[in-house]
Structures are given as structure tokens and as C-alpha cells.
CSV table of C-alpha atoms and ligand atoms in Angstrom, one decimal:
chain,number,residue,atom,x,y,z
A,1,MET,CA,8.5,11.8,-0.6
A,2,ASP,CA,11.9,12.7,-2.4
A,3,ARG,CA,14.4,10.2,-3.6
A,4,ASN,CA,16.8,10.7,-0.7
A,5,GLU,CA,14.3,10.6,2.0
A,6,ALA,CA,12.9,7.3,0.5
A,7,LEU,CA,16.3,5.9,0.4
A,8,GLN,CA,17.0,6.7,3.9
A,9,ILE,CA,14.0,5.0,5.1
A,10,LEU,CA,14.7,2.0,2.9
A,11,LYS,CA,18.1,1.5,4.3
A,12,LYS,CA,17.0,0.9,7.7
A,13,HIS,CA,15.0,-2.1,6.5
A,14,LEU,CA,17.6,-3.8,4.3
A,15,PRO,CA,21.0,-5.2,4.5
A,16,GLU,CA,23.7,-3.7,2.4
A,17,LYS,CA,23.6,-6.2,-0.3
A,18,ARG,CA,19.9,-5.8,-0.9
A,19,TYR,CA,20.2,-2.0,-0.5
A,20,ILE,CA,22.8,-2.0,-3.5
A,21,HIS,CA,20.4,-4.3,-5.4
A,22,THR,CA,17.7,-1.6,-4.9
A,23,LEU,CA,20.0,1.1,-6.3
A,24,GLY,CA,20.5,-1.0,-9.4
A,25,VAL,CA,16.8,-1.5,-9.8
A,26,LEU,CA,16.1,2.2,-9.3
A,27,GLU,CA,18.7,3.4,-11.9
A,28,THR,CA,17.3,0.6,-14.4
A,29,ALA,CA,13.8,1.4,-13.8
A,30,LEU,CA,14.2,5.0,-14.3
A,31,ASP,CA,16.0,4.4,-17.7
A,32,LEU,CA,13.2,2.2,-18.8
A,33,ALA,CA,10.5,5.0,-17.6
A,34,ARG,CA,12.3,7.5,-19.7
A,35,VAL,CA,12.4,5.1,-22.8
A,36,TYR,CA,8.8,4.0,-22.5
A,37,GLY,CA,7.3,7.1,-21.1
A,38,CYS,CA,6.3,6.1,-17.5
A,39,ASP,CA,5.7,8.4,-14.8
A,40,GLU,CA,9.3,9.0,-13.4
A,41,LYS,CA,8.2,9.9,-9.8
A,42,LYS,CA,6.0,6.7,-9.4
A,43,THR,CA,8.5,4.7,-10.8
A,44,GLU,CA,11.3,5.9,-8.5
A,45,LEU,CA,9.1,5.2,-5.5
A,46,ALA,CA,8.1,1.6,-6.7
A,47,ALA,CA,11.6,0.8,-7.4
A,48,ILE,CA,13.0,2.0,-4.2
A,49,PHE,CA,10.4,0.2,-2.1
A,50,HIS,CA,9.9,-2.9,-4.2
A,51,ASP,CA,11.7,-5.1,-1.8
A,52,TYR,CA,10.8,-3.3,1.5
A,53,ALA,CA,9.4,-6.3,3.3
A,54,LYS,CA,12.0,-8.7,2.0
A,55,TYR,CA,13.5,-9.2,5.6
A,56,ARG,CA,10.3,-9.2,7.6
A,57,PRO,CA,9.6,-12.2,9.7
A,58,GLU,CA,7.5,-14.9,7.9
A,59,GLU,CA,4.9,-14.7,10.7
A,60,GLU,CA,4.5,-11.1,10.0
A,61,MET,CA,3.9,-11.4,6.1
A,62,ARG,CA,1.7,-14.6,6.7
A,63,ASN,CA,-0.6,-12.6,8.9
A,64,ILE,CA,-0.7,-9.6,6.5
A,65,ILE,CA,-1.9,-12.2,3.7
A,66,ILE,CA,-4.6,-13.4,5.9
A,67,GLN,CA,-5.7,-10.1,7.3
A,68,GLU,CA,-5.6,-8.3,4.0
A,69,HIS,CA,-7.6,-11.1,2.3
A,70,PHE,CA,-4.8,-11.4,-0.3
A,71,PRO,CA,-4.9,-14.9,-2.1
A,72,GLU,CA,-4.4,-17.6,0.7
A,73,ASP,CA,-3.0,-20.0,-1.9
A,74,LEU,CA,0.3,-17.9,-1.6
A,75,LEU,CA,0.8,-19.5,1.8
A,76,HIS,CA,1.0,-22.9,0.3
A,77,TYR,CA,3.9,-21.7,-1.8
A,78,HIS,CA,7.5,-20.5,-1.0
A,79,SER,CA,7.6,-17.7,1.4
A,80,GLU,CA,9.9,-16.0,-1.0
A,81,LEU,CA,6.8,-15.0,-2.7
A,82,TRP,CA,5.2,-13.3,0.2
A,83,HIS,CA,7.4,-10.1,0.3
A,84,ALA,CA,5.8,-8.8,-2.7
A,85,PRO,CA,2.1,-8.5,-1.5
A,86,ALA,CA,3.2,-7.8,2.1
A,87,GLY,CA,5.6,-5.0,0.9
A,88,ALA,CA,2.8,-3.4,-1.1
A,89,TYR,CA,0.6,-3.4,2.0
A,90,LEU,CA,3.3,-2.3,4.3
A,91,VAL,CA,4.7,0.7,2.1
A,92,LYS,CA,1.0,2.0,2.1
A,93,LYS,CA,0.4,1.4,5.7
A,94,GLU,CA,3.8,2.4,7.4
A,95,LEU,CA,5.0,5.0,4.8
A,96,GLY,CA,1.7,6.3,3.9
A,97,ILE,CA,2.4,6.0,0.1
A,98,ASP,CA,-1.2,5.5,-1.0
A,99,ASP,CA,-1.0,5.1,-4.7
A,100,LYS,CA,-2.7,2.2,-6.7
A,101,ASP,CA,0.1,2.3,-9.4
A,102,ILE,CA,2.9,2.1,-7.0
A,103,PHE,CA,0.9,-0.6,-4.8
A,104,GLN,CA,0.5,-2.9,-7.8
A,105,ALA,CA,4.0,-2.6,-9.0
A,106,ILE,CA,5.4,-3.8,-5.7
A,107,TYR,CA,2.5,-6.4,-5.3
A,108,TYR,CA,3.4,-8.2,-8.7
A,109,HIS,CA,6.9,-7.5,-8.9
A,110,THR,CA,7.9,-11.2,-8.1
A,111,THR,CA,5.4,-13.3,-10.3
A,112,GLY,CA,4.1,-10.7,-12.8
A,113,ARG,CA,0.3,-10.9,-14.0
A,114,PRO,CA,-1.5,-11.1,-17.2
A,115,GLY,CA,-2.3,-7.4,-18.2
A,116,MET,CA,0.3,-5.9,-16.2
A,117,THR,CA,0.6,-2.0,-16.3
A,118,LEU,CA,3.6,-0.2,-17.7
A,119,ILE,CA,4.9,0.5,-14.3
A,120,GLU,CA,4.5,-3.1,-13.3
A,121,LYS,CA,6.4,-4.1,-16.3
A,122,ILE,CA,9.1,-1.8,-15.5
A,123,ILE,CA,9.6,-2.8,-11.9
A,124,PHE,CA,9.4,-6.5,-12.8
A,125,ILE,CA,12.0,-6.3,-15.6
A,126,ALA,CA,14.3,-3.7,-13.8
A,127,ASP,CA,14.2,-6.3,-10.8
A,128,TYR,CA,15.4,-8.9,-13.1
A,129,ILE,CA,18.2,-7.2,-15.2
A,130,GLU,CA,19.5,-4.5,-12.9
A,131,PRO,CA,23.3,-4.4,-13.2
A,132,GLY,CA,24.1,-6.5,-10.1
A,133,ARG,CA,22.3,-9.5,-11.5
A,134,GLN,CA,24.4,-12.2,-13.1
A,135,PHE,CA,22.8,-15.4,-14.2
A,136,PRO,CA,22.6,-17.2,-17.3
A,137,GLY,CA,20.3,-15.4,-19.8
A,138,VAL,CA,20.1,-12.2,-18.2
A,139,ASP,CA,22.0,-10.3,-21.1
A,140,GLU,CA,19.3,-11.6,-23.4
A,141,VAL,CA,16.6,-10.2,-21.3
A,142,ARG,CA,18.6,-6.9,-21.0
A,143,ALA,CA,18.9,-6.6,-24.8
A,144,LEU,CA,15.1,-7.4,-25.1
A,145,ALA,CA,14.3,-4.8,-22.6
A,146,LYS,CA,15.7,-2.0,-24.8
A,147,LYS,CA,13.4,-3.0,-27.6
A,148,ASN,CA,10.2,-4.5,-26.4
A,149,LEU,CA,9.1,-4.8,-22.7
A,150,ASP,CA,6.7,-7.6,-23.4
A,151,ASP,CA,9.4,-9.8,-25.1
A,152,ALA,CA,11.6,-9.2,-22.1
A,153,ILE,CA,8.9,-10.2,-19.7
A,154,LEU,CA,8.2,-13.4,-21.7
A,155,GLN,CA,11.8,-14.3,-21.7
A,156,ALA,CA,12.3,-13.6,-18.0
A,157,SER,CA,9.2,-15.6,-16.9
A,158,ARG,CA,10.4,-18.5,-19.2
A,159,ASN,CA,13.9,-18.4,-17.5
A,160,THR,CA,12.3,-18.2,-14.0
A,161,ILE,CA,10.0,-21.1,-14.7
A,162,ALA,CA,12.9,-23.3,-16.1
A,163,PHE,CA,15.1,-22.4,-13.2
A,164,LEU,CA,12.3,-23.1,-10.6
A,165,MET,CA,11.6,-26.4,-12.3
A,166,LYS,CA,15.3,-27.6,-12.4
A,167,LYS,CA,15.2,-27.1,-8.8
A,168,ASN,CA,12.2,-29.2,-8.3
A,169,ALA,CA,10.5,-26.0,-6.7
A,170,PRO,CA,6.7,-25.4,-7.1
A,171,ILE,CA,5.5,-22.6,-9.3
A,172,TYR,CA,2.9,-20.2,-8.2
A,173,PRO,CA,0.1,-20.1,-10.8
A,174,ASP,CA,0.6,-16.3,-11.6
A,175,THR,CA,4.0,-17.0,-12.7
A,176,PHE,CA,2.5,-19.4,-15.3
A,177,HIS,CA,-0.2,-17.0,-16.1
A,178,THR,CA,2.4,-14.3,-16.9
A,179,TYR,CA,4.3,-16.6,-19.2
A,180,ASN,CA,1.1,-17.7,-21.1
A,181,HIS,CA,-0.2,-14.3,-21.4
A,182,PHE,CA,2.9,-12.7,-23.0
A,183,LEU,CA,3.4,-15.7,-25.2
A,184,MET,CA,-0.1,-16.0,-26.6
A,185,LYS,CA,-0.1,-12.2,-26.9
A,186,LYS,CA,2.5,-12.5,-29.6
A,187,GLU,CA,0.9,-15.1,-31.8
B,1,DGI,O1,13.2,-10.1,-4.2
B,1,DGI,P1,14.1,-10.3,-5.3
B,1,DGI,O2,15.4,-11.4,-5.0
B,1,DGI,O3,15.0,-9.0,-5.8
B,1,DGI,O4,13.5,-10.8,-6.6
B,1,DGI,P2,12.0,-11.3,-6.8
B,1,DGI,O5,11.2,-10.7,-6.0
B,1,DGI,O6,11.8,-11.5,-8.2
B,1,DGI,O7,12.2,-12.8,-6.0
B,1,DGI,C1,12.9,-13.8,-6.8
B,1,DGI,C2,12.7,-15.1,-6.0
B,1,DGI,O8,11.4,-15.6,-6.1
B,1,DGI,C3,13.6,-16.0,-6.8
B,1,DGI,O9,14.2,-16.9,-5.8
B,1,DGI,C4,12.7,-17.1,-7.5
B,1,DGI,C5,11.3,-16.9,-6.7
B,1,DGI,N1,10.1,-17.1,-7.2
B,1,DGI,C6,9.6,-16.3,-8.4
B,1,DGI,N2,8.5,-17.0,-9.0
B,1,DGI,C7,8.3,-18.1,-8.3
B,1,DGI,C8,9.4,-18.1,-7.2
B,1,DGI,N3,9.2,-19.2,-6.2
B,1,DGI,C9,8.4,-20.0,-6.4
B,1,DGI,N4,8.4,-21.2,-5.5
B,1,DGI,N5,7.3,-20.0,-7.2
B,1,DGI,C10,7.3,-19.1,-8.2
B,1,DGI,O10,6.3,-19.0,-9.0
B,2,FE,FE1,11.6,-8.8,-4.6
B,3,FE,FE1,11.9,-10.4,-9.9
B,4,FE,FE1,14.3,-7.0,-5.9
């Protein structure tokens, strides 16, 4: 599937604002893929479709998690987390993009995980630092991403955990596991 075809399909599934976010993720992810030597074709598709399921009804995402035997503890946490695994599944099922690297990059783009692959790291960070993002600390992560992806992931997950704690929001274990993994890797 080429870029324009992919973007045309995506456009039907997202409101304008989220579509523009996706174009930012695409541009950022391709820059990172060139810097760090990741497959550009796979990075392109993973970036374009990372939020494919973002606007699906909760009921549909819940059913996918159950039916696909994805971790059911996801259902005890905020539904914001569900679009990542549901999206990975739907991109394979509805669009026929059957590639493990792309699947995992979409699946883990919200929480990360210990031992992320290069493409998973790139999508996770591109989602966080794309040019449309404006929150405290984003520029620091942008600078880190140019030098060391692992340092950028550590800082992004630290910021996300601090942000969620400030809101009194529950934190999904994978989010902590990502933080711990990239922190302890450095020591
Ligand atoms: O889909 P995007 O908005 O582009 O970005 P995303 O997929 O990274 O989702 C970000 C949202 O997910 C943000 O509102 C914070 C939330 N989030 C990330 N990790 C966790 C989380 N929410 C909960 N409750 N727990 C988490 O561990
Ligand atoms: Fe997302
Ligand atoms: Fe994210
Ligand atoms: Fe996103």
C-alpha cells in the first residue's frame, strides 16, 4: 500500500484534528527512521495507522480485546488505552496489513514496553514529539530523540506517569514497566 492510498483510507476514520496529528507523526517517524536506520516503508504504514482505532466505539474495542485474548486487565483501565491494541488488530483484519513489526508498533504505541523494537520506539516517540504536540517537557524529549531514543523514551514515560499521577489517574502496568526498563538499562 503506498502512502497516498494509506492516507486516503485513514482520512475516513479520523476527524481533521487527529488526521493532522497523524501527518505530524508520519513526518517525525520518517525522520527518526532515517537517523536510526529503520525500514522506512514499515515505519510509514505504522505511523499512518497508529491511531486507526481512536474513534471506534468502546464496545467494539472491548469486544476485540476479549475475542483476541489481549490482556483483559486493559478493561479495568481507561478506555484511552484500548485504541492501541484494537488498532493493531483492525489494521490487520480490515486493511490486510499483516506484518508483525507494524502490528507491534501500533499495539504498544501508548504504553511502550520493555524490550521495544526500533520501529516500536520510533512510533512511540514520534507520537509524543510530533510538531503539533505542545505540553511541558516536550522540547526536552525532542532534543533527546535526536541523540538517543532510549533516553527520549525514559523521559517521555516519566512525564506521562507524572502527568497521570497529578490527575489521580490509574497507571497501566506496562507504562511503569517501560519506565523501569529504560531507567535500569542506563545504570
Ligand atoms: O492517541 P494519542 O492521543 O495520539 O496518544 P497516545 O496513544 O499515546 O494516548 C495518550 C493518552 O493515553 C494520554 O491521554 C495519556 C493516556 N495514557 C497513557 N498511558 C496511560 C494512559 N492512561 C492511563 N490511564 N494509564 C496509562 O498507563
Ligand atoms: Fe494513540
Ligand atoms: Fe503516545
Ligand atoms: Fe497518536
